[in-house]
Coordinates of C-alpha atoms in Angstrom, one line a residue:
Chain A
X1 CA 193.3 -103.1 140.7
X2 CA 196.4 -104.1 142.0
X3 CA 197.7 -103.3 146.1
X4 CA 200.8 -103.4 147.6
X5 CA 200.8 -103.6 151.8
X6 CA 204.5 -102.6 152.8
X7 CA 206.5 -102.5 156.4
X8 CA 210.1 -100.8 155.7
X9 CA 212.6 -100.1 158.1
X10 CA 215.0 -97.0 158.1
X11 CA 217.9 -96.9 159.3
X12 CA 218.3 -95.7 163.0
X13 CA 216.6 -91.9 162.9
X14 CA 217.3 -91.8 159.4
X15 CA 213.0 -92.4 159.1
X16 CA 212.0 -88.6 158.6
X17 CA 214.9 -87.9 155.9
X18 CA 213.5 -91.6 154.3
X19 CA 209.5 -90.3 154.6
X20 CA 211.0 -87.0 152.7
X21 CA 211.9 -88.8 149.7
X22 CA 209.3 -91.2 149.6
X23 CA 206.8 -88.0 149.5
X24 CA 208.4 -86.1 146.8
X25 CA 208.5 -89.1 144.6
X26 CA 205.0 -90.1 145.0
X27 CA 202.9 -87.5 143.3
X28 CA 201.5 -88.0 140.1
X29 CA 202.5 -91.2 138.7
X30 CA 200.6 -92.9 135.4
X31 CA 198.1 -95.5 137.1
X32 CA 198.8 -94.9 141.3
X33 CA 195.6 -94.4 142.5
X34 CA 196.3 -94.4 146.1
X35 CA 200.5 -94.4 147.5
X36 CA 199.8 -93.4 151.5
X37 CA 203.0 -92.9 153.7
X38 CA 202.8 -93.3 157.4
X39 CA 204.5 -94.1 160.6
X40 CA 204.6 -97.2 162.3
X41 CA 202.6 -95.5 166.0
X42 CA 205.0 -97.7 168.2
X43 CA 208.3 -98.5 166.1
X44 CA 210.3 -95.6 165.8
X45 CA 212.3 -96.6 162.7
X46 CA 208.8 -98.4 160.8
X47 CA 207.0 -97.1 157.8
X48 CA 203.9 -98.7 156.2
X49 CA 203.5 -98.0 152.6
X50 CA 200.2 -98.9 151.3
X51 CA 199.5 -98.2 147.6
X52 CA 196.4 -99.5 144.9
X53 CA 197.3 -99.2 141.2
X54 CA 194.9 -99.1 138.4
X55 CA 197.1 -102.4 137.6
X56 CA 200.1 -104.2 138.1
X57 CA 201.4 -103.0 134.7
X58 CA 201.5 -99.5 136.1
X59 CA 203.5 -100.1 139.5
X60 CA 205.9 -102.0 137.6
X61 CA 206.1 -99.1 135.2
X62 CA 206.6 -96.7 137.5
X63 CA 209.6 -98.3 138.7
X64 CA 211.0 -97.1 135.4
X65 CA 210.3 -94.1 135.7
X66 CA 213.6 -91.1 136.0
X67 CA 212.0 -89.3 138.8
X68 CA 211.7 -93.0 140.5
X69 CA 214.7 -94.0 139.8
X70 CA 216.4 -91.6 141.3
X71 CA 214.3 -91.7 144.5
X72 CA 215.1 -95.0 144.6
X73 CA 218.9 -94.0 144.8
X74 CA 218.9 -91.7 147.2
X75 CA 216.2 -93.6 150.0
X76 CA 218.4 -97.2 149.7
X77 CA 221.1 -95.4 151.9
X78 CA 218.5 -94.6 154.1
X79 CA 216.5 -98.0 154.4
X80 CA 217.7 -100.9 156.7
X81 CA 215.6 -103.2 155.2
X82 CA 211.6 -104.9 154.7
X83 CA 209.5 -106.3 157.3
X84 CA 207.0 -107.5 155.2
X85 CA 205.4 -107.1 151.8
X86 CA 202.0 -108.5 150.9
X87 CA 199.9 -108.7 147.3
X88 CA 196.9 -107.7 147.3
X89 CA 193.9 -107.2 144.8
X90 CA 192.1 -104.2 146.1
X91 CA 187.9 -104.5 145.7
X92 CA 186.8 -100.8 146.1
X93 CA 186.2 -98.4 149.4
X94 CA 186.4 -95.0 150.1
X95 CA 189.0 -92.4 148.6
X96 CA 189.6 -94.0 145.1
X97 CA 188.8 -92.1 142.2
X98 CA 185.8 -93.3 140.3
Chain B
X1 CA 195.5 -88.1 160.7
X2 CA 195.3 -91.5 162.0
X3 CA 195.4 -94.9 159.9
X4 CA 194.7 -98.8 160.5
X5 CA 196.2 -102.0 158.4
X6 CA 194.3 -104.7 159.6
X7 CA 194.4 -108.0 158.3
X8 CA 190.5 -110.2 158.6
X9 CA 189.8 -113.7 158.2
X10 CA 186.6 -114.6 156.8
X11 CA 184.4 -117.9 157.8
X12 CA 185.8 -120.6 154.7
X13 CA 184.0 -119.1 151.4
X14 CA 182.5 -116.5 153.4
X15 CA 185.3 -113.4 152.2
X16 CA 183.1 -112.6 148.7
X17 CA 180.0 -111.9 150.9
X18 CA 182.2 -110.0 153.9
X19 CA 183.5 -107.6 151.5
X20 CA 180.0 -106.8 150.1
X21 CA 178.8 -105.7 153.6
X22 CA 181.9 -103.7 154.1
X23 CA 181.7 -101.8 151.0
X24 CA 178.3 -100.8 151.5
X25 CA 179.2 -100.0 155.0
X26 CA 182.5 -97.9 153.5
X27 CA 180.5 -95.0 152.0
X28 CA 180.9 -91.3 153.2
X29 CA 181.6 -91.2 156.3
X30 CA 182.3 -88.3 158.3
X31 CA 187.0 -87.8 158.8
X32 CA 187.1 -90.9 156.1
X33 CA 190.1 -90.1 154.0
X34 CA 190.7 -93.6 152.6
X35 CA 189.2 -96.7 153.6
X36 CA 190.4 -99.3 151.4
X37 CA 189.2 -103.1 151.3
X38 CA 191.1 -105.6 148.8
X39 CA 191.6 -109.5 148.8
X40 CA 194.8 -110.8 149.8
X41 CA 196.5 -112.3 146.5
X42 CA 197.0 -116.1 147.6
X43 CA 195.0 -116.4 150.9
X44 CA 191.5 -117.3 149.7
X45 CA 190.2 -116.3 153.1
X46 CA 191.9 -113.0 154.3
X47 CA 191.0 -109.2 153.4
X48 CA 193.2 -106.4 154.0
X49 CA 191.9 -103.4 155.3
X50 CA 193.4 -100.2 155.2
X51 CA 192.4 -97.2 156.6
X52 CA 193.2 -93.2 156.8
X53 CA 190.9 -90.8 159.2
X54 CA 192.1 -87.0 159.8
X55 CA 191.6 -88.6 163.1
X56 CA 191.4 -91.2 165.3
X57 CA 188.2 -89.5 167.0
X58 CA 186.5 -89.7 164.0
X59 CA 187.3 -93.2 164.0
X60 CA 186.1 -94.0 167.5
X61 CA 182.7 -91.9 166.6
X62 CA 182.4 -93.8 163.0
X63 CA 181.6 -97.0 165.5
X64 CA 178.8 -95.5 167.0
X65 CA 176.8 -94.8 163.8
X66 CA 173.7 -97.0 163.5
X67 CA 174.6 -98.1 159.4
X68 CA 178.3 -99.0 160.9
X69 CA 176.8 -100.3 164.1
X70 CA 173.9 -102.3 161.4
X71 CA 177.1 -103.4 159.2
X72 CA 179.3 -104.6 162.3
X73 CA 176.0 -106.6 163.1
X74 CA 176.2 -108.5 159.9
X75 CA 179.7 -108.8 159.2
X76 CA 180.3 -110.6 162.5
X77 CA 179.3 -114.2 161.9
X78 CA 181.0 -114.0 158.4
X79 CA 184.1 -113.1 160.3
X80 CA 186.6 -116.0 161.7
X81 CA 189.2 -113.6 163.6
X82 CA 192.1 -110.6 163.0
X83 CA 194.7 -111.8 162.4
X84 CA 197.0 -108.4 162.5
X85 CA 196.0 -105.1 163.4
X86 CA 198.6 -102.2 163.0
X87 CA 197.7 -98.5 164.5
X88 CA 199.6 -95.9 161.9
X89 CA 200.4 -92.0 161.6
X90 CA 199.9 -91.2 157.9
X91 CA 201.9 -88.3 157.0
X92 CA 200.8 -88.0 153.1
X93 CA 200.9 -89.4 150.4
X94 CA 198.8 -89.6 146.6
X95 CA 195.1 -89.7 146.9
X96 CA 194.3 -88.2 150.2
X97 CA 192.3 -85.1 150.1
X98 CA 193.6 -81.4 150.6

């Protein structure tokens, strides 16, 4: 498995209209076994982004993808930029399939 | 619902046999959405955990049951320190329940 640990920053109140987008691209995509979208509790323009893939061969794929793609282009207006990004190899837990 | 992305520091060697206590610790319990343990990718020490509860009282109430209390027991002296802890607001996402 393959994890990706994300902090992304909206532009000022534009967070909402970025959470939108993120959610309605998210659903069903080829080897995403986990994509969870929440709100930083304290920073009002923060969004964590925490995702496992059945392999890094599938997030890379899915960044490929038309209905990605074009999420992409319309949340980059909306984000002001990445507070931090980390790699990780997920082990196992609760709420994965299998 | 109510998440955690916590970053732990396992005792040098020590993160192998950490993440076995934690995922037998992990299993089934009660407003666990997603509880998700993975190795960081280049820091041979440090585990990411991230969590989802529909909750956080079912997080509080999850550290008063006697196999997380028993787990906590054993984990601690395999554990060198936190060295981020982030308090979220999942909104949604793929692979939560409902």
């Amino acid at each position: 498995m393959f994890g990706l640990i994300g902090k992304m920053r909206s532009q000022p109140g534009k967070r909402d209209a970025l959470i939108d987008i993120l959610l309605a691209s998210s659903a069903e995509i080829p080897g995403c076994l986990s994509y969870v979208i929440a709100r930083d509790e304290t920073d009002e323009d923060a969004i964590w982004i925490t995702e496992v893939w059945d392999g890094e061969e599938s997030h890379q794929a899915s960044l490929l993808l038309p209905e990605v793609q074009e999420a992409i282009g319309k949340a980059r207006p909306l984000i002001a930029g990445f507070d931090s990004h980390v790699r990780t190899l997920p082990v196992g837990g609760t709420g994965l399939p299998g």
